[in-house]
Short mmCIF file of C-alpha atoms and ligand atoms in Angstrom, two decimals:
data_model
loop_
_atom_site.label_atom_id
_atom_site.label_comp_id
_atom_site.label_asym_id
_atom_site.label_seq_id
_atom_site.Cartn_x
_atom_site.Cartn_y
_atom_site.Cartn_z
CA MET T 1 116.02 62.40 122.76
CA ASN T 2 113.01 64.71 122.99
CA THR T 3 113.39 67.26 120.18
CA THR T 4 110.11 69.07 120.79
CA ALA T 5 110.74 72.75 121.56
CA PRO T 6 109.55 73.78 125.04
CA THR T 7 106.37 75.88 124.94
CA THR T 8 105.15 78.62 127.27
CA ASN T 9 102.28 81.08 127.51
CA ASP T 10 104.55 83.83 128.78
CA PRO T 11 105.32 86.08 125.75
CA ILE T 12 108.70 87.15 127.13
CA GLU T 13 109.73 83.56 127.80
CA ALA T 14 108.50 82.53 124.34
CA GLU T 15 110.54 85.34 122.75
CA ALA T 16 113.61 84.39 124.82
CA LEU T 17 113.28 80.80 123.56
CA ARG T 18 112.87 81.98 119.95
CA LEU T 19 116.03 84.09 120.27
CA LEU T 20 117.96 81.32 122.00
CA ARG T 21 117.26 78.82 119.21
CA LEU T 22 119.01 81.22 116.79
CA LEU T 23 121.64 82.93 118.91
CA ILE T 24 122.92 79.82 120.68
CA HIS T 25 125.22 79.30 117.68
CA VAL T 26 127.05 82.63 118.06
CA GLU T 27 128.84 84.96 120.45
CA CYS T 28 128.28 88.72 120.78
CA SER T 29 131.13 90.79 119.33
CA THR T 30 131.88 91.69 122.98
CA GLY T 31 132.52 87.97 123.65
CA ARG T 32 129.33 87.56 125.70
CA LYS T 33 127.65 84.18 125.19
CA TRP T 34 123.99 83.82 124.36
CA ASN T 35 122.14 81.61 126.81
CA ILE T 36 118.60 81.62 128.18
CA GLU T 37 119.44 84.33 130.76
CA THR T 38 120.98 86.75 128.24
CA CYS T 39 118.13 86.04 125.79
CA ARG T 40 115.60 86.81 128.56
CA GLU T 41 117.40 90.15 129.09
CA ILE T 42 116.84 91.27 125.49
CA ALA T 43 113.44 89.64 124.88
CA PRO T 44 111.36 92.60 126.23
CA LEU T 45 113.28 94.91 123.90
CA THR T 46 112.85 92.80 120.75
CA LEU T 47 109.14 92.43 121.58
CA GLU T 48 108.81 96.19 122.05
CA ILE T 49 110.62 96.93 118.78
CA ASN T 50 108.53 94.40 116.85
CA GLN T 51 105.36 95.97 118.28
CA LEU T 52 106.57 99.51 117.46
CA LYS T 53 107.17 98.42 113.86
CA LYS T 54 103.49 97.49 113.52
CA GLU T 55 102.26 100.70 115.17
CA LYS T 56 104.47 102.93 113.02
CA ASN T 57 104.25 100.98 109.75
CA ALA T 58 108.02 100.59 109.87
CA VAL T 59 110.49 98.11 108.40
CA ILE T 60 113.98 97.36 109.63
CA LEU T 61 116.63 96.68 107.00
CA THR T 62 119.70 94.92 108.39
CA HIS T 63 123.06 94.47 106.72
CA SER T 64 124.68 91.07 107.33
CA TYR T 65 127.54 92.69 109.29
CA VAL T 66 125.38 93.97 112.15
CA GLU T 67 124.97 92.01 115.39
CA PRO T 68 122.90 88.80 115.05
CA GLU T 69 120.47 89.83 117.81
CA VAL T 70 119.54 92.79 115.59
CA ILE T 71 119.30 90.79 112.35
CA TYR T 72 117.38 87.83 113.79
CA GLY T 73 115.65 89.64 116.66
CA VAL T 74 114.03 92.54 114.81
CA GLY T 75 115.19 92.65 111.16
CA ASP T 76 112.63 92.37 108.35
CA PHE T 77 115.16 92.12 105.54
CA LYS T 78 118.78 90.98 105.77
CA GLY T 79 121.41 90.93 103.07
CA ASP T 80 123.97 92.81 101.01
CA SER T 81 123.94 96.42 99.83
CA TYR T 82 122.22 95.63 96.54
CA TYR T 83 119.43 93.57 98.09
CA LEU T 84 118.80 96.14 100.82
CA ALA T 85 118.73 99.05 98.34
CA ASP T 86 116.20 97.06 96.30
CA GLN T 87 114.09 96.45 99.42
CA ALA T 88 114.23 100.17 100.28
CA ARG T 89 113.05 100.95 96.75
CA GLN T 90 110.08 98.61 97.10
CA ALA T 91 109.30 99.37 100.75
CA ASN T 92 105.74 100.39 101.29
CA ALA T 93 106.51 101.69 104.77
CA GLU T 94 106.19 105.04 106.48
CA VAL T 95 109.40 104.46 108.43
CA ILE T 96 112.61 102.68 107.37
CA VAL T 97 115.16 101.93 110.07
CA PHE T 98 118.47 101.14 108.44
CA ALA T 99 120.67 99.00 110.66
CA GLY T 100 123.84 99.22 108.61
CA VAL T 101 125.90 102.34 107.93
CA VAL T 102 124.91 105.89 107.00
CA PHE T 103 125.61 105.69 103.25
CA MET T 104 123.17 102.75 103.05
CA ALA T 105 120.48 104.76 104.84
CA GLU T 106 121.10 107.71 102.51
CA THR T 107 120.62 105.37 99.56
CA ALA T 108 117.33 104.18 101.10
CA LYS T 109 116.19 107.81 101.50
CA ILE T 110 117.06 108.55 97.85
CA LEU T 111 115.02 105.52 96.76
CA SER T 112 112.11 106.07 99.17
CA PRO T 113 112.03 109.86 99.60
CA ASP T 114 108.58 109.94 101.21
CA ALA T 115 109.55 107.56 104.02
CA LEU T 116 111.08 108.70 107.28
CA VAL T 117 114.51 107.02 107.12
CA VAL T 118 116.38 106.73 110.41
CA VAL T 119 119.73 105.34 111.52
CA PRO T 120 120.37 103.95 114.99
CA ASP T 121 123.73 105.77 115.22
CA ARG T 122 124.72 108.78 113.12
CA ASP T 123 128.41 107.98 113.64
CA SER T 124 128.10 104.69 111.78
CA GLY T 125 130.18 105.90 108.86
CA CYS T 126 132.41 103.93 106.52
CA SER T 127 136.08 104.53 105.71
CA LEU T 128 135.29 104.30 101.99
CA ALA T 129 132.35 106.71 102.05
CA ASP T 130 134.29 109.13 104.27
CA SER T 131 137.28 109.20 101.89
CA LEU T 132 135.76 111.36 99.15
CA SER T 133 133.39 114.35 98.76
CA GLY T 134 131.26 115.53 95.84
CA GLU T 135 133.74 118.39 95.40
CA ASP T 136 136.61 115.86 95.06
CA VAL T 137 134.66 114.08 92.30
CA ARG T 138 134.03 117.37 90.46
CA LYS T 139 137.80 118.03 90.46
CA LEU T 140 138.50 114.50 89.13
CA LYS T 141 135.84 114.94 86.44
CA ALA T 142 137.56 118.13 85.28
CA LEU T 143 140.79 116.13 84.87
CA TYR T 144 139.09 113.25 83.01
CA PRO T 145 136.16 114.80 81.12
CA LYS T 146 135.65 111.79 78.84
CA ALA T 147 135.49 109.20 81.62
CA ALA T 148 132.30 107.49 82.73
CA VAL T 149 131.99 108.13 86.47
CA VAL T 150 131.22 104.90 88.31
CA CYS T 151 130.65 105.07 92.05
CA TYR T 152 130.78 102.08 94.35
CA ILE T 153 127.64 102.30 96.49
CA ASN T 154 129.87 102.84 99.56
CA CYS T 155 129.92 106.61 99.01
CA THR T 156 127.96 109.67 100.13
CA ALA T 157 124.86 111.02 98.38
CA ASP T 158 126.83 113.98 97.00
CA VAL T 159 129.33 111.61 95.36
CA LYS T 160 126.40 109.67 93.86
CA ALA T 161 124.96 112.96 92.59
CA GLU T 162 128.16 113.46 90.54
CA SER T 163 128.21 109.91 89.13
CA ASP T 164 126.86 108.29 85.95
CA VAL T 165 126.25 104.88 87.40
CA CYS T 166 126.40 103.25 90.82
CA VAL T 167 127.59 99.66 91.40
CA THR T 168 127.71 97.22 94.30
CA SER T 169 130.06 94.32 94.92
CA SER T 170 127.48 91.98 93.36
CA ASN T 171 127.36 93.69 89.96
CA VAL T 172 130.52 95.82 89.65
CA TYR T 173 132.36 93.66 87.09
CA ASP T 174 129.44 93.16 84.71
CA ILE T 175 128.36 96.80 84.82
CA VAL T 176 131.85 98.23 84.27
CA ALA T 177 132.58 95.66 81.53
CA GLY T 178 129.38 96.62 79.68
CA LEU T 179 129.86 100.42 79.69
CA PRO T 180 130.57 101.94 76.26
CA GLU T 181 133.23 104.36 77.60
CA LYS T 182 136.85 103.21 77.49
CA GLN T 183 137.95 105.44 80.34
CA ILE T 184 136.31 104.83 83.72
CA LEU T 185 136.66 107.01 86.79
CA PHE T 186 135.90 104.56 89.59
CA VAL T 187 135.41 105.98 93.12
CA PRO T 188 136.08 105.65 96.02
CA ASP T 189 137.67 102.18 96.43
CA ARG T 190 141.26 101.92 95.19
CA LEU T 191 141.54 98.20 95.96
CA MET T 192 138.29 97.32 94.22
CA ALA T 193 139.57 99.33 91.24
CA ASP T 194 142.64 97.03 91.16
CA ASN T 195 140.31 94.02 91.18
CA ILE T 196 138.25 95.49 88.33
CA ARG T 197 141.41 96.00 86.23
CA LYS T 198 142.38 92.37 86.79
CA GLU T 199 138.89 91.08 85.95
CA LEU T 200 138.76 93.14 82.75
CA ILE T 201 142.12 91.67 81.69
CA ASN T 202 140.71 88.17 82.34
CA ARG T 203 137.70 89.05 80.18
CA GLU T 204 140.01 90.56 77.49
CA ILE T 205 138.23 93.92 77.73
CA ASP T 206 140.34 97.00 77.11
CA LYS T 207 139.51 99.83 79.53
CA GLU T 208 141.43 102.38 81.56
CA ILE T 209 140.36 102.48 85.22
CA ILE T 210 141.24 105.62 87.16
CA SER T 211 140.48 105.57 90.86
CA SER T 212 140.54 107.70 93.99
CA ASP T 213 142.34 106.60 97.12
CA GLY T 214 139.75 105.10 99.52
CA THR T 215 140.06 101.73 101.21
CA CYS T 216 137.94 99.67 103.58
CA VAL T 217 139.58 99.54 107.02
CA VAL T 218 138.36 95.98 107.47
CA HIS T 219 139.20 94.36 104.14
CA GLU T 220 142.53 96.11 103.44
CA GLU T 221 144.03 94.27 106.43
CA PHE T 222 143.85 90.70 105.09
CA THR T 223 147.13 89.32 103.75
CA VAL T 224 148.47 86.56 101.53
CA GLU T 225 150.68 85.39 104.44
CA GLN T 226 147.52 84.82 106.48
CA ILE T 227 146.10 82.74 103.61
CA GLU T 228 149.27 80.67 103.17
CA GLU T 229 149.52 79.97 106.90
CA ALA T 230 145.85 78.93 107.09
CA ARG T 231 146.15 76.60 104.08
CA LYS T 232 149.17 74.87 105.68
CA THR T 233 147.33 74.34 108.97
CA PHE T 234 143.92 73.33 107.60
CA PRO T 235 144.16 71.04 104.55
CA GLY T 236 141.05 71.22 102.35
CA LEU T 237 140.28 74.72 103.66
CA LYS T 238 138.16 76.93 101.36
CA ILE T 239 138.76 80.67 101.57
CA VAL T 240 136.33 83.39 100.54
CA ALA T 241 136.89 87.15 100.37
CA HIS T 242 135.21 90.40 99.41
CA PRO T 243 136.34 92.46 96.38
CA GLU T 244 137.33 95.26 98.79
CA CYS T 245 140.43 93.13 99.59
CA THR T 246 143.77 93.65 97.83
CA GLN T 247 144.30 92.06 94.42
CA GLU T 248 146.96 89.75 95.93
CA VAL T 249 144.41 88.41 98.42
CA ALA T 250 141.73 88.24 95.71
CA ALA T 251 144.04 86.10 93.56
CA ALA T 252 144.85 83.70 96.41
CA VAL T 253 141.32 82.83 97.58
CA ASP T 254 138.85 80.21 96.32
CA TYR T 255 135.92 82.59 95.92
CA LEU T 256 135.49 86.37 95.68
CA GLY T 257 132.05 87.96 95.96
CA SER T 258 129.58 90.22 97.72
CA THR T 259 128.49 89.35 101.26
CA SER T 260 125.40 87.51 99.96
CA GLU T 261 127.41 85.72 97.27
CA MET T 262 129.98 84.58 99.86
CA MET T 263 127.18 83.20 102.03
CA LYS T 264 125.73 81.32 99.09
CA TYR T 265 129.13 79.90 98.18
CA VAL T 266 129.73 78.56 101.70
CA LYS T 267 126.21 77.11 101.95
CA THR T 268 126.61 75.25 98.66
CA THR T 269 130.22 74.09 99.05
CA GLU T 270 131.45 70.99 100.88
CA ALA T 271 134.73 71.59 102.73
CA PRO T 272 136.12 70.64 106.15
CA TYR T 273 136.83 74.28 107.05
CA PHE T 274 136.16 77.78 105.76
CA LEU T 275 138.08 81.02 106.25
CA MET T 276 136.01 84.17 105.69
CA LEU T 277 138.20 87.17 104.82
CA THR T 278 135.49 89.66 105.61
CA GLU T 279 133.57 91.14 108.53
CA CYS T 280 132.78 88.67 111.34
CA GLY T 281 129.03 89.29 111.11
CA LEU T 282 128.96 87.08 108.04
CA VAL T 283 130.49 84.18 109.97
CA SER T 284 127.78 84.65 112.62
CA ARG T 285 125.03 84.57 110.00
CA LEU T 286 126.42 81.34 108.56
CA ALA T 287 126.88 79.80 112.02
CA ILE T 288 123.15 80.39 112.59
CA GLU T 289 121.87 79.40 109.14
CA ASP T 290 124.30 76.55 108.40
CA PRO T 291 125.57 75.31 111.80
CA GLU T 292 127.26 72.20 110.35
CA LYS T 293 129.97 74.30 108.68
CA ASN T 294 133.31 74.89 110.46
CA PHE T 295 134.99 78.28 110.40
CA ILE T 296 138.53 79.05 111.42
CA GLY T 297 139.19 82.53 112.87
CA GLY T 298 140.53 85.41 110.85
CA CYS T 299 137.50 87.61 110.20
CA ARG T 300 137.56 91.23 111.41
CA LEU T 301 135.04 93.59 113.01
CA CYS T 302 133.74 96.73 111.29
CA PRO T 303 133.57 99.35 114.06
CA TYR T 304 130.83 101.24 112.21
CA MET T 305 128.48 98.32 111.65
CA LYS T 306 128.88 97.33 115.29
CA MET T 307 127.48 100.72 116.43
CA ASN T 308 123.96 99.43 115.76
CA SER T 309 122.19 98.10 118.86
CA LEU T 310 118.68 97.09 119.88
CA LEU T 311 118.45 100.01 122.31
CA LYS T 312 119.39 102.58 119.67
CA ILE T 313 116.92 100.99 117.23
CA ARG T 314 114.14 101.20 119.81
CA ASP T 315 114.91 104.88 120.45
CA ALA T 316 115.09 105.68 116.73
CA LEU T 317 111.65 104.12 116.26
CA LEU T 318 110.04 105.58 119.35
CA GLU T 319 111.19 109.17 118.98
CA PRO T 320 114.13 109.71 116.64
CA LYS T 321 116.65 112.38 117.58
CA PRO T 322 117.31 114.92 114.79
CA GLU T 323 120.71 113.37 114.10
CA GLN T 324 119.11 109.94 113.57
CA ILE T 325 116.92 111.24 110.74
CA ILE T 326 118.34 111.16 107.21
CA MET T 327 117.62 114.46 105.45
CA LEU T 328 118.80 115.18 101.91
CA GLU T 329 118.29 118.23 99.70
CA GLU T 330 115.68 117.46 97.06
CA ASP T 331 117.87 118.46 94.13
CA LEU T 332 120.85 116.44 95.36
CA SER T 333 118.63 113.45 96.04
CA LYS T 334 117.17 113.56 92.50
CA ARG T 335 120.62 113.76 90.93
CA ALA T 336 121.87 110.87 93.08
CA LEU T 337 118.81 108.80 92.14
CA GLY T 338 119.86 108.83 88.47
CA CYS T 339 123.00 106.74 89.01
CA ILE T 340 121.23 104.27 91.31
CA GLU T 341 118.37 103.78 88.85
CA ARG T 342 120.90 103.17 86.12
CA MET T 343 122.47 100.47 88.29
CA PHE T 344 119.11 98.70 88.68
CA GLU T 345 118.55 98.95 84.92
CA LEU T 346 121.99 97.52 84.06
CA ALA T 347 121.99 94.90 86.81
CA ASN T 348 118.76 93.45 85.45
P1 LIG E 401 128.10 94.09 100.27
O1 LIG E 401 127.34 94.92 99.31
O2 LIG E 401 128.83 92.97 99.62
O3 LIG E 401 127.20 93.64 101.37
O4 LIG E 401 129.27 94.98 100.91
C1 LIG E 401 129.02 96.04 101.76
C2 LIG E 401 130.19 96.40 102.54
O5 LIG E 401 130.22 97.42 103.20
C3 LIG E 401 131.34 95.50 102.53
O6 LIG E 401 132.32 95.97 103.37
FE1 LIG E 402 132.73 100.43 105.16
FE2 LIG E 402 134.50 98.46 105.33
FE3 LIG E 402 132.69 98.77 107.25
FE4 LIG E 402 131.95 97.87 104.82
S1 LIG E 402 133.28 96.87 106.29
S2 LIG E 402 130.95 99.46 106.04
S3 LIG E 402 133.34 99.06 103.51
S4 LIG E 402 134.34 100.23 106.70
#
């Protein structure tokens, strides 16, 4: 068989072939298949965006849950919340396009205040971030004045401004376990708070975790029944989940971790099948980067992450609309920076 990739002098055709080699392994979330025709349709747009990035000294940060044509077509950095926040902190760019959700872009603006930070779609919220305001945290702090306030990064800038330390799914257990305070006010994820309590018991660490009432609309839906059914049908199946799932689900899976940690686990584990109890974008990334692995269905779509598109990214780069630009008050931004910097300090 001839395995040499076809070559062409036509830049659009060359781009379509580059995209096809990656996207052939996945489907769009709309069910559309990637083939040479559909790759030819988007190739002029990915070329235009990649050219605009050079002209505007811009970088595109892409969370693993966004559509693969965005991640692999135009993304400069791809990964979990911690990695992307770290990239935003180090970015030496005039423009940062954040293809993820708004709280992630706000975090990038806090870490790179001189950059123009834009989001493709201002409505790309997050059920966790939208569950709690800075005012709500102030009220909780008045009730628990001795507690250390720990915010999961999936929260707004004004919640971060009220917090002592920020955490992500990749460092939450170690950071909370190492804090000197016994009482912890953990916001805004109630289910992650349950998982922290359980982990602290496993580590024989005595702390009181108080939480607010947010949940992730994607991860709260996975169930133990789904896990039991899948294990019966697919012997040898390995199941991974995110710590935003319920503690019952967390206890029943083979591996619990951040999106990047879950990817690493699957890539380094031999099993006939995998079930990913997380957003479907992660299954797509693995199908592209590790096509030998088999996944059974069961993942779910995050409606907010899926609002990002190549067209909206092009428009945000070319001439951002006011609502696409992240603006934060200087004082609020400085106060929010404190808890994120503390996370970087403690995570290292
Ligand atoms: P990660 O930091 O693990 O990528 O999680 C972000 C997120 O929104 C999960 O739902
Ligand atoms: Fe928010 Fe859940 Fe979507 Fe992550 S998957 S962005 S936590 S709604």
